[in-house]
Coordinates of C-alpha atoms in Angstrom, one line a residue:
X1 CA 4.1 1.2 29.4
X2 CA 1.8 3.8 27.9
X3 CA 4.7 6.2 27.5
X4 CA 6.9 3.6 25.8
X5 CA 4.0 2.4 23.5
X6 CA 3.3 6.0 22.5
X7 CA 7.0 6.6 21.8
X8 CA 7.3 3.4 19.8
X9 CA 4.1 4.4 17.9
X10 CA 5.6 7.8 17.1
X11 CA 8.8 6.2 15.8
X12 CA 6.9 3.8 13.6
X13 CA 5.0 6.7 12.1
X14 CA 8.2 8.6 11.6
X15 CA 9.8 5.5 10.0
X16 CA 6.9 5.1 7.5
X17 CA 7.0 8.8 6.6
X18 CA 10.8 8.8 6.0
X19 CA 10.7 5.6 4.0
X20 CA 7.8 6.9 1.8
X21 CA 9.9 10.1 1.2
X22 CA 13.3 8.5 0.7
X23 CA 13.0 4.9 -0.6
X24 CA 12.1 4.4 -4.2
X25 CA 8.9 2.3 -4.9
X26 CA 8.1 2.0 -1.2
X27 CA 4.9 3.8 -1.8
X28 CA 3.8 4.5 -5.4
X29 CA 0.8 5.7 -7.2
X30 CA -1.1 3.3 -9.4
X31 CA -0.3 3.6 -13.1
X32 CA -3.7 5.1 -14.2
X33 CA -2.8 5.5 -17.9
X34 CA -1.8 1.8 -18.0
X35 CA -5.0 0.9 -16.2
X36 CA -7.0 2.8 -18.8
X37 CA -5.1 1.2 -21.6
X38 CA -5.8 -2.2 -20.2
X39 CA -9.6 -1.7 -20.4
X40 CA -9.6 -0.8 -24.1
X41 CA -11.2 -3.3 -26.5
X42 CA -8.0 -3.5 -28.6
X43 CA -5.9 -4.6 -25.6
X44 CA -8.6 -7.1 -24.5
X45 CA -8.7 -8.7 -28.0
X46 CA -4.9 -9.2 -28.3
X47 CA -4.4 -10.5 -24.7
X48 CA -2.6 -13.8 -24.3
X49 CA -4.8 -15.1 -21.5
X50 CA -7.2 -13.7 -19.0
X51 CA -4.8 -14.6 -16.2
X52 CA -2.0 -12.6 -17.9
X53 CA -4.4 -9.7 -18.3
X54 CA -5.3 -9.8 -14.6
X55 CA -1.5 -10.0 -13.8
X56 CA -0.9 -6.8 -15.8
X57 CA -3.9 -5.2 -14.0
X58 CA -2.5 -6.1 -10.6
X59 CA 0.9 -4.7 -11.5
X60 CA -0.6 -1.5 -12.7
X61 CA -2.7 -1.1 -9.6
X62 CA 0.1 -1.8 -7.2
X63 CA 0.2 1.0 -4.6
X64 CA 3.0 0.0 -2.2
X65 CA 5.7 -2.6 -1.6
X66 CA 5.2 -5.5 0.5
X67 CA 7.2 -3.9 3.4
X68 CA 5.0 -0.8 3.2
X69 CA 1.9 -2.8 3.9
X70 CA 3.7 -4.8 6.7
X71 CA 4.8 -1.6 8.3
X72 CA 1.3 -0.1 8.0
X73 CA -0.4 -3.2 9.6
X74 CA 2.1 -3.3 12.4
X75 CA 1.6 0.3 13.2
X76 CA -2.2 0.0 13.2
X77 CA -1.9 -3.1 15.4
X78 CA 0.2 -1.2 17.8
X79 CA -2.2 1.7 17.8
X80 CA -5.3 -0.3 18.8
X81 CA -3.4 -1.7 21.9
X82 CA -2.9 1.7 23.4
X83 CA -5.7 2.6 25.9
X84 CA -5.9 6.2 24.9
X85 CA -6.7 5.2 21.3
X86 CA -9.5 2.8 22.4
X87 CA -11.0 5.4 24.7
X88 CA -11.1 8.0 22.0
X89 CA -12.8 5.6 19.7
X90 CA -15.5 4.5 22.1
X91 CA -16.7 8.1 22.8

């Protein structure tokens, strides 16, 4: 079981790495110039609503697609089930 779990964990890490490298918008950096622009007073005054402003801020701060976060959570949940990870964490 331990060997198969370790192999599956390695394949999950390989999959995330390849998808980050190959798939467009799987993992992306936040749009820092847009975030800076959203916090200017001119942009705040001409906003349509506060909810629209927060929506624009959320879109500018998006760092990964929904599937990126699902893959990351599933990989970490698999990692904490492996005994050698728990033993290394406990000291």
